[in-house]
Amino acid sequence: MSISIKSEKEIELMRESGRILANVLEEVMGMIKPGISTLDIDKKCAEIIKGYDCIPSFLNYNGYPASICVSVNSEVVHGIPNKNRILRDGDIVSLDCGVIYQGFHSDAARTVAVGEISKDARRLIEVTEQSFYEGIKFAKEGHHLHEISEAIQKYVESHGYSVVRDLVGHGIGRNLHEEPQIPNFSQKRRGPRLEVGMTLAIEPMVNAGRYDVYWEDDDWTVVSDDGSLSSHYENTILITKGEPELLTIRR
Ligand code: MF3
Ligand code: CO
């Protein structure tokens, strides 16, 4: 397999898929408040996706049982919605969702506050988001993938945080996960050269403490080893000759 280059027609469908997902996430973010369960979030999310005539891409993906991943505090990613998991004032919660529109996937994540959160938690969320923007400064035709990874890592570590190493971003299109893998940390390889028409899901996962993680017994939920807070931010982007196009941001 190699990295797929999307045609203009395919890009149009990716744009629509991303536009819809940005709206889905916005609507889901609007319901986040103390007292709701993570299962409430999943139910609402599934309804919203249906309303857009899209398919929730996560549902049944490798057996994943929900339409959205909801990961609270030290949970890094892939938290499974549960009626007994109630959001509390001061929590941070990552919402990671994907849709399929006319055969084309989009994938995005946001980490948001539940009620009032600590300054430290706020800073972690901000640094994670900004690391994405630092990374995509290099998401341009002619640059190497590695430059994105390196920029994310540098920014995160300069703020005293760690990038998770056991999970990576990815190409995306007709499949949720396509080549290439996109680590959020530097490796020796330069990685592939970026070309116009590539669509990528860039997704820094940042721990306030150490980067080590473990998998819970459900085989999905990834948690920081040291129990530190973790934040996630992701968008599906399109490589162009100039600035990348952010397909999952509301415009
Ligand atoms: N957003 C995740 C990713 O980037 C996908 C979640 S896995 C699933 O790879 F099973 F929940 F779909
Ligand atoms: Co992803």
Short mmCIF file of C-alpha atoms and ligand atoms in Angstrom, two decimals:
data_model
loop_
_atom_site.label_atom_id
_atom_site.label_comp_id
_atom_site.label_asym_id
_atom_site.label_seq_id
_atom_site.Cartn_x
_atom_site.Cartn_y
_atom_site.Cartn_z
CA MET A 1 0.00 0.00 0.00
CA SER A 2 1.08 3.56 -0.62
CA ILE A 3 -0.21 6.98 0.31
CA SER A 4 -3.37 7.80 -1.63
CA ILE A 5 -3.57 11.07 -3.54
CA LYS A 6 -7.13 12.35 -3.74
CA SER A 7 -8.63 13.67 -6.96
CA GLU A 8 -10.47 17.00 -7.01
CA LYS A 9 -13.77 15.13 -6.85
CA GLU A 10 -12.63 13.05 -3.88
CA ILE A 11 -11.37 16.18 -2.16
CA GLU A 12 -14.83 17.72 -2.50
CA LEU A 13 -16.29 14.70 -0.67
CA MET A 14 -13.55 14.84 2.00
CA ARG A 15 -14.40 18.54 2.49
CA GLU A 16 -18.06 17.76 3.02
CA SER A 17 -17.23 14.86 5.34
CA GLY A 18 -14.99 17.16 7.39
CA ARG A 19 -17.47 20.02 7.40
CA ILE A 20 -20.14 17.71 8.80
CA LEU A 21 -17.79 16.31 11.45
CA ALA A 22 -16.83 19.82 12.59
CA ASN A 23 -20.53 20.51 13.13
CA VAL A 24 -21.06 17.20 14.93
CA LEU A 25 -18.24 17.97 17.36
CA GLU A 26 -19.50 21.50 17.91
CA GLU A 27 -22.94 20.17 18.81
CA VAL A 28 -21.51 17.49 21.09
CA MET A 29 -19.25 20.05 22.82
CA GLY A 30 -22.36 22.12 23.51
CA MET A 31 -23.82 19.41 25.73
CA ILE A 32 -20.77 18.95 27.96
CA LYS A 33 -21.61 19.84 31.56
CA PRO A 34 -21.30 18.29 35.02
CA GLY A 35 -23.77 15.48 35.66
CA ILE A 36 -24.07 13.94 32.18
CA SER A 37 -22.75 10.46 31.52
CA THR A 38 -20.32 9.60 28.76
CA LEU A 39 -23.04 7.31 27.36
CA ASP A 40 -25.38 10.35 27.09
CA ILE A 41 -22.70 11.90 24.88
CA ASP A 42 -22.54 8.83 22.65
CA LYS A 43 -26.33 8.65 22.23
CA LYS A 44 -26.55 12.31 21.26
CA CYS A 45 -23.58 11.97 18.95
CA ALA A 46 -25.07 8.97 17.11
CA GLU A 47 -28.33 10.91 16.62
CA ILE A 48 -26.53 13.95 15.24
CA ILE A 49 -24.48 11.88 12.79
CA LYS A 50 -27.63 10.14 11.55
CA GLY A 51 -29.22 13.54 11.03
CA TYR A 52 -26.46 14.38 8.57
CA ASP A 53 -27.01 11.11 6.64
CA CYS A 54 -23.54 9.97 7.63
CA ILE A 55 -22.21 6.76 9.15
CA PRO A 56 -20.37 6.84 12.50
CA SER A 57 -17.05 5.36 11.43
CA PHE A 58 -15.91 4.28 14.89
CA LEU A 59 -18.98 2.14 15.59
CA ASN A 60 -17.93 -1.53 15.22
CA TYR A 61 -14.45 -0.54 14.02
CA ASN A 62 -12.39 -3.52 15.24
CA GLY A 63 -15.30 -4.13 17.56
CA TYR A 64 -15.37 -0.64 19.11
CA PRO A 65 -18.88 -0.35 20.60
CA ALA A 66 -19.72 3.38 20.21
CA SER A 67 -19.87 6.32 17.79
CA ILE A 68 -17.44 8.51 19.74
CA CYS A 69 -14.48 8.03 22.06
CA VAL A 70 -14.89 9.92 25.35
CA SER A 71 -11.73 10.00 27.45
CA VAL A 72 -11.73 11.68 30.86
CA ASN A 73 -8.74 13.18 32.74
CA SER A 74 -5.88 10.60 32.73
CA GLU A 75 -7.55 8.65 29.93
CA VAL A 76 -5.60 9.45 26.77
CA VAL A 77 -7.89 8.13 24.02
CA HIS A 78 -10.49 5.47 23.15
CA GLY A 79 -12.55 5.78 26.33
CA ILE A 80 -15.73 3.76 25.87
CA PRO A 81 -18.96 5.62 26.70
CA ASN A 82 -20.60 4.24 29.84
CA LYS A 83 -23.78 5.16 31.67
CA ASN A 84 -21.97 5.04 35.02
CA ARG A 85 -19.19 7.42 33.99
CA ILE A 86 -20.54 10.79 35.08
CA LEU A 87 -18.70 14.00 34.18
CA ARG A 88 -17.77 16.13 37.19
CA ASP A 89 -16.95 19.79 37.57
CA GLY A 90 -13.21 20.21 36.96
CA ASP A 91 -12.80 17.21 34.62
CA ILE A 92 -11.29 17.51 31.19
CA VAL A 93 -12.80 15.34 28.50
CA SER A 94 -11.53 14.41 25.07
CA LEU A 95 -14.14 13.86 22.36
CA ASP A 96 -12.85 11.94 19.35
CA CYS A 97 -15.22 11.24 16.48
CA GLY A 98 -15.29 10.12 12.87
CA VAL A 99 -17.91 10.07 10.12
CA ILE A 100 -18.22 8.60 6.66
CA TYR A 101 -19.86 10.76 4.00
CA GLN A 102 -20.39 9.12 0.61
CA GLY A 103 -17.55 6.73 1.27
CA PHE A 104 -15.10 9.29 2.66
CA HIS A 105 -13.87 9.45 6.23
CA SER A 106 -13.03 12.39 8.42
CA ASP A 107 -11.59 12.17 11.92
CA ALA A 108 -11.20 14.87 14.59
CA ALA A 109 -10.88 15.34 18.33
CA ARG A 110 -11.24 18.15 20.86
CA THR A 111 -10.50 18.28 24.58
CA VAL A 112 -12.88 20.43 26.57
CA ALA A 113 -13.47 21.56 30.15
CA VAL A 114 -16.31 20.29 32.30
CA GLY A 115 -17.38 23.33 34.34
CA GLU A 116 -14.44 25.13 35.96
CA ILE A 117 -11.02 23.53 35.46
CA SER A 118 -7.61 24.24 36.98
CA LYS A 119 -5.10 26.57 35.35
CA ASP A 120 -2.82 23.58 34.79
CA ALA A 121 -5.53 21.65 32.96
CA ARG A 122 -6.34 24.70 30.82
CA ARG A 123 -2.69 25.09 29.90
CA LEU A 124 -2.40 21.40 28.94
CA ILE A 125 -5.36 21.73 26.59
CA GLU A 126 -3.95 24.90 25.03
CA VAL A 127 -0.46 23.49 24.55
CA THR A 128 -1.91 20.36 22.92
CA GLU A 129 -3.96 22.43 20.47
CA GLN A 130 -1.09 24.74 19.69
CA SER A 131 1.24 21.78 19.10
CA PHE A 132 -1.07 20.74 16.26
CA TYR A 133 -0.70 24.21 14.71
CA GLU A 134 3.07 24.13 15.20
CA GLY A 135 3.15 20.77 13.42
CA ILE A 136 1.07 21.79 10.43
CA LYS A 137 3.38 24.70 9.68
CA PHE A 138 5.30 21.96 7.87
CA ALA A 139 2.26 20.29 6.31
CA LYS A 140 3.03 21.54 2.80
CA GLU A 141 4.04 20.08 -0.50
CA GLY A 142 7.75 19.31 -0.51
CA HIS A 143 8.22 19.02 3.26
CA HIS A 144 8.85 15.65 4.89
CA LEU A 145 6.39 14.06 7.29
CA HIS A 146 9.05 13.99 9.95
CA GLU A 147 9.07 17.79 10.15
CA ILE A 148 5.49 17.77 11.40
CA SER A 149 6.26 15.16 14.06
CA GLU A 150 9.37 16.97 15.20
CA ALA A 151 7.64 20.35 15.50
CA ILE A 152 4.86 18.84 17.61
CA GLN A 153 7.31 17.14 19.95
CA LYS A 154 9.51 20.21 20.35
CA TYR A 155 6.60 22.45 21.22
CA VAL A 156 5.08 20.01 23.69
CA GLU A 157 8.35 19.21 25.46
CA SER A 158 9.34 22.88 25.64
CA HIS A 159 6.28 23.27 27.87
CA GLY A 160 7.30 20.40 30.14
CA TYR A 161 4.80 17.89 28.82
CA SER A 162 5.21 14.56 26.97
CA VAL A 163 3.87 13.27 23.66
CA VAL A 164 2.37 9.80 23.79
CA ARG A 165 4.43 7.40 21.68
CA ASP A 166 2.28 4.29 21.47
CA LEU A 167 -0.34 5.92 19.24
CA VAL A 168 0.05 7.91 16.04
CA GLY A 169 -1.83 10.00 13.49
CA HIS A 170 -2.55 8.59 10.05
CA GLY A 171 -3.52 9.07 6.44
CA ILE A 172 -7.29 9.04 5.87
CA GLY A 173 -9.72 8.81 2.95
CA ARG A 174 -11.77 5.84 1.83
CA ASN A 175 -10.44 4.22 5.02
CA LEU A 176 -10.21 5.59 8.56
CA HIS A 177 -6.58 4.55 8.80
CA GLU A 178 -4.39 4.78 5.73
CA GLU A 179 -0.69 5.24 5.20
CA PRO A 180 1.36 7.00 6.39
CA GLN A 181 1.57 6.64 10.15
CA ILE A 182 2.19 10.05 11.70
CA PRO A 183 4.06 9.92 15.02
CA ASN A 184 3.98 13.00 17.23
CA PHE A 185 7.65 12.59 18.02
CA SER A 186 10.86 12.57 16.08
CA GLN A 187 12.27 9.39 14.59
CA LYS A 188 15.44 9.00 12.57
CA ARG A 189 13.58 8.46 9.30
CA ARG A 190 12.51 11.56 7.36
CA GLY A 191 9.32 9.83 6.34
CA PRO A 192 7.61 10.39 3.01
CA ARG A 193 7.62 13.68 1.18
CA LEU A 194 4.27 15.45 1.33
CA GLU A 195 2.34 15.86 -1.91
CA VAL A 196 -0.68 17.87 -2.97
CA GLY A 197 -3.85 15.81 -2.51
CA MET A 198 -2.76 13.83 0.53
CA THR A 199 -5.27 13.88 3.37
CA LEU A 200 -3.93 13.33 6.88
CA ALA A 201 -5.28 13.08 10.41
CA ILE A 202 -2.78 14.86 12.66
CA GLU A 203 -3.48 14.11 16.31
CA PRO A 204 -1.15 15.05 19.15
CA MET A 205 -1.88 13.18 22.41
CA VAL A 206 -0.15 14.95 25.27
CA ASN A 207 0.40 13.83 28.86
CA ALA A 208 1.08 16.35 31.61
CA GLY A 209 3.52 13.83 33.12
CA ARG A 210 5.43 10.98 31.52
CA TYR A 211 4.61 9.62 28.08
CA ASP A 212 4.05 6.00 29.11
CA VAL A 213 0.53 4.62 28.80
CA TYR A 214 -1.29 1.38 29.49
CA TRP A 215 -4.42 -0.28 28.15
CA GLU A 216 -7.30 -0.98 30.51
CA ASP A 217 -8.92 -4.41 30.72
CA ASP A 218 -11.54 -3.37 28.15
CA ASP A 219 -8.63 -3.45 25.64
CA TRP A 220 -9.57 0.03 24.39
CA THR A 221 -9.15 2.72 27.01
CA VAL A 222 -5.61 4.09 26.97
CA VAL A 223 -4.52 5.72 30.25
CA SER A 224 -1.42 7.61 31.31
CA ASP A 225 0.77 5.32 33.42
CA ASP A 226 1.50 7.95 36.04
CA GLY A 227 -2.12 9.04 36.30
CA SER A 228 -1.36 12.52 34.93
CA LEU A 229 -3.93 14.46 32.90
CA SER A 230 -3.94 13.85 29.18
CA SER A 231 -5.23 15.89 26.27
CA HIS A 232 -5.93 15.14 22.59
CA TYR A 233 -6.48 17.37 19.58
CA GLU A 234 -7.00 16.20 16.02
CA ASN A 235 -8.04 17.47 12.61
CA THR A 236 -8.19 15.98 9.15
CA ILE A 237 -6.17 18.17 6.79
CA LEU A 238 -5.47 18.43 3.07
CA ILE A 239 -1.97 19.01 1.73
CA THR A 240 -1.82 21.80 -0.87
CA LYS A 241 0.95 23.83 -2.46
CA GLY A 242 0.47 26.47 0.21
CA GLU A 243 -1.13 26.40 3.62
CA PRO A 244 -2.84 23.12 4.50
CA GLU A 245 -6.62 23.11 4.36
CA LEU A 246 -8.19 22.16 7.70
CA LEU A 247 -11.14 20.03 6.70
CA THR A 248 -12.62 19.49 10.18
CA ILE A 249 -12.60 23.12 11.35
CA ARG A 250 -15.75 25.22 11.06
CA ARG A 251 -15.32 28.08 8.64
N1 MF3 B 1 -9.75 8.64 16.20
C1 MF3 B 1 -9.13 7.38 16.38
C2 MF3 B 1 -7.94 7.38 15.52
O1 MF3 B 1 -7.48 8.32 15.17
C3 MF3 B 1 -9.97 6.24 16.03
C4 MF3 B 1 -10.60 5.62 17.17
S1 MF3 B 1 -10.51 3.94 17.11
C5 MF3 B 1 -12.12 3.51 17.19
O2 MF3 B 1 -7.35 6.53 15.10
F1 MF3 B 1 -12.19 2.27 17.28
F2 MF3 B 1 -12.66 4.11 18.19
F3 MF3 B 1 -12.70 3.86 16.10
CO CO B 2 -7.33 9.62 14.12
#
